[in-house]
Amino acid sequence: DADVTQTPRNRITKTGKRIMLECSQTKGHDRMYWYRQDPGLGLRLIYYSFDVKDINKGEISDGYSVSRQAQAKFSLSLESAIPNQTALYFCATSDLAREGQETQYFGPGTRLLVL
Amino acid sequence: AQSVTQLGSHVSVSEGALVLLRCNYSSSVPPYLFWYVQYPNQGLQLLLKYTTGATLVKGINGFEAEFKKSETSFHLTKPSAHMSDAAEYFCAVMPQGAQKLVFGQGTRLTINP
């Protein structure tokens, strides 16, 4: 079984709808991240969480919210989806090691289309 | 703010040829440096990373990268390309003390038979 899973893998929704993307991990890591990937822009950080009680905004958090339900679960919500949120979304986890040593482990991604 | 520039959004090489993917960062203090690879329809996985010590870093699948402080670069190389190397490659930096990765825009590598 995969260490980092994301559901759904693909989603089509309409403008104005609320949707939730879910991420679960079995790696036992404290740190979890949500990124979006757009062609030509690489990955950009939306939100990150260093433990269950710690949530932080990334560089592009507007229009998104997150919930860290447990160490293993980190959900991303689009409160009112808009077409420019069409993208590939990745969840990632990491474990605190010495600074700079940590490796991030990525889920397979959720492809979201907002019509 | 820290930034990462990957020169060339697309690189195409012949099978067996040298692979060179370029990455430059902007920072007066060298950050921690990473290369990630994304195979089609998959998430990213770590290829290699530089934190301290030897400036030539070896990674998986025969890739290596050299940190050059004077050039603020961390270019990725492989002596002989294989068809299975076709993927998108991302350079990323973690500024010291930041605990977050900043990704470059990615370079798509195509291998020609």
XYZ file of C-alpha atoms in Angstrom:
228
model
C 0.000 0.000 0.000
C 1.113 3.550 -0.743
C 2.517 5.552 2.170
C 0.741 8.774 1.131
C -2.703 8.498 -0.404
C -4.944 11.165 -1.851
C -8.656 11.037 -2.583
C -10.160 11.602 -5.002
C -7.593 11.141 -7.768
C -9.683 13.102 -10.223
C -12.497 15.564 -9.648
C -14.645 17.749 -11.846
C -16.696 20.418 -10.140
C -18.530 23.605 -10.969
C -17.761 27.188 -10.072
C -19.029 28.054 -6.605
C -19.082 24.515 -5.256
C -17.304 23.539 -2.057
C -14.996 20.577 -2.368
C -12.583 18.758 -0.130
C -9.430 16.926 -1.067
C -8.162 14.396 1.428
C -4.709 13.152 2.261
C -3.727 10.254 4.501
C -0.299 8.934 5.396
C 1.024 5.828 7.095
C 4.598 7.060 7.462
C 4.066 8.407 10.968
C 5.360 11.826 9.961
C 4.423 14.964 11.849
C 4.761 17.369 8.930
C 2.268 17.568 6.107
C 1.959 19.909 3.123
C -0.430 20.833 0.336
C 0.915 22.045 -3.016
C -0.605 22.867 -6.345
C 1.155 22.248 -9.632
C 0.510 24.356 -12.710
C 2.328 23.984 -16.031
C 5.355 26.246 -16.158
C 5.020 27.288 -12.513
C 6.317 24.247 -10.707
C 4.858 23.462 -7.293
C 3.586 26.179 -5.012
C 2.889 25.740 -1.331
C -0.705 26.291 -0.211
C -0.667 25.279 3.472
C 1.553 23.276 5.762
C 1.279 21.742 9.198
C 4.120 20.743 11.482
C 1.855 18.930 13.931
C -1.829 18.533 14.696
C -2.065 21.898 16.451
C 0.089 23.814 13.990
C -1.299 25.148 10.691
C 0.507 27.675 8.517
C -0.283 29.515 5.315
C 1.944 29.011 2.324
C 2.510 31.383 -0.568
C -0.906 30.914 -2.203
C -3.433 30.203 0.580
C -6.198 32.565 -0.584
C -9.350 30.643 -1.487
C -8.240 27.529 0.393
C -8.563 26.201 3.907
C -7.187 23.112 5.633
C -7.934 20.811 8.496
C -5.478 18.548 10.321
C -7.835 15.964 11.763
C -5.091 13.710 13.083
C -1.400 13.152 12.654
C -2.171 11.001 9.632
C -4.833 13.157 7.941
C -4.651 16.585 6.329
C -7.545 17.865 4.207
C -7.651 20.758 1.780
C -10.917 22.583 1.094
C -11.935 24.957 -1.627
C -14.809 26.891 -0.090
C -16.115 28.236 -3.374
C -14.255 26.804 -6.316
C -13.271 29.011 -9.249
C -11.843 28.023 -12.644
C -8.323 29.268 -11.906
C -8.121 26.672 -9.134
C -7.994 24.039 -11.852
C -4.670 22.326 -11.180
C -2.917 19.205 -9.971
C -2.824 19.094 -6.172
C -0.230 17.212 -4.185
C -0.038 16.283 -0.558
C 3.369 15.612 0.968
C 4.779 14.535 4.308
C 8.144 14.787 5.999
C 9.742 13.959 9.287
C 11.841 16.442 11.170
C 15.460 15.561 10.846
C 18.444 17.832 11.054
C 17.723 21.084 9.284
C 17.790 20.612 5.548
C 18.024 16.852 5.794
C 14.341 16.103 5.586
C 12.885 14.423 2.543
C 9.346 15.131 1.461
C 7.235 12.178 0.340
C 4.512 12.956 -2.139
C 1.142 11.444 -2.796
C 0.034 10.592 -6.345
C -1.888 13.837 -6.791
C -5.485 14.931 -7.337
C -6.359 16.382 -10.705
C -9.062 19.031 -10.227
C -11.062 20.663 -12.980
C -13.341 23.588 -12.101
C -15.858 24.409 -14.809
C 12.620 36.029 -1.203
C 14.453 32.944 -2.263
C 13.918 31.939 -5.873
C 14.934 29.043 -8.063
C 15.425 29.209 -11.813
C 15.567 26.175 -14.053
C 16.905 27.033 -17.473
C 14.844 25.330 -20.144
C 11.321 24.107 -19.617
C 11.969 21.295 -22.094
C 15.182 19.384 -22.753
C 15.495 16.670 -25.352
C 18.468 14.306 -25.642
C 19.224 11.100 -27.480
C 19.428 7.800 -25.655
C 22.995 7.357 -24.446
C 23.777 11.076 -24.522
C 24.701 13.299 -21.605
C 21.847 14.773 -19.617
C 22.359 18.274 -18.190
C 19.539 20.068 -16.396
C 20.362 23.514 -15.069
C 19.327 25.068 -11.777
C 20.319 28.394 -10.257
C 19.195 29.878 -6.969
C 19.183 33.398 -5.642
C 20.532 33.722 -2.142
C 23.565 35.218 -0.487
C 23.521 32.362 2.010
C 23.590 28.970 0.311
C 20.361 27.091 0.942
C 19.848 23.367 1.142
C 19.384 22.036 -2.391
C 17.274 19.238 -3.813
C 16.317 17.605 -7.086
C 12.991 15.804 -7.346
C 11.700 13.742 -10.272
C 8.107 13.257 -11.375
C 7.350 10.319 -13.639
C 4.135 10.456 -15.683
C 1.000 10.298 -13.553
C 2.949 10.015 -10.326
C 3.926 12.214 -7.413
C 7.398 13.607 -6.930
C 10.234 11.579 -5.460
C 13.593 12.681 -4.197
C 16.479 12.207 -6.605
C 19.248 13.721 -4.488
C 20.006 16.496 -2.041
C 22.877 18.670 -0.883
C 23.086 19.858 2.680
C 26.740 20.138 3.704
C 30.038 18.499 2.908
C 31.094 17.203 -0.483
C 29.779 19.407 -3.251
C 29.278 16.554 -5.712
C 26.198 14.619 -4.710
C 25.200 11.252 -6.121
C 21.576 10.259 -6.346
C 19.429 7.449 -7.583
C 19.379 6.091 -11.140
C 22.881 7.339 -11.961
C 22.152 11.037 -11.510
C 24.464 13.437 -9.765
C 24.574 17.158 -9.073
C 27.307 19.568 -8.146
C 26.869 22.528 -5.839
C 28.867 25.525 -7.025
C 28.638 28.352 -4.545
C 30.448 30.855 -6.765
C 27.909 30.257 -9.529
C 24.870 29.774 -7.230
C 24.140 26.657 -9.215
C 23.138 23.055 -8.626
C 23.015 21.448 -12.069
C 21.866 17.860 -12.503
C 23.754 15.483 -14.791
C 23.724 11.910 -15.974
C 26.447 10.601 -18.276
C 24.219 8.397 -20.418
C 20.476 8.910 -20.819
C 18.087 5.997 -20.733
C 14.548 5.921 -22.071
C 13.269 5.451 -18.515
C 14.700 8.858 -17.555
C 11.892 10.618 -19.401
C 10.141 12.645 -16.705
C 9.801 16.113 -15.260
C 12.586 17.263 -12.981
C 12.268 19.878 -10.291
C 15.026 21.729 -8.534
C 14.099 22.924 -5.049
C 15.763 24.900 -2.301
C 15.196 25.164 1.403
C 16.583 28.402 2.793
C 18.412 27.830 6.026
C 15.967 28.183 8.901
C 12.920 28.278 6.614
C 11.786 24.633 6.889
C 9.906 24.973 3.582
C 10.806 24.028 0.058
C 10.732 26.459 -2.838
C 10.447 24.733 -6.208
C 11.660 25.743 -9.615
C 9.266 25.649 -12.545
C 10.400 22.229 -13.704
C 12.165 20.841 -16.766
C 10.567 18.168 -18.875
C 13.173 15.706 -20.152
C 12.463 13.799 -23.343
C 14.683 10.935 -24.497
C 14.867 10.231 -28.214
C 15.575 6.664 -29.397
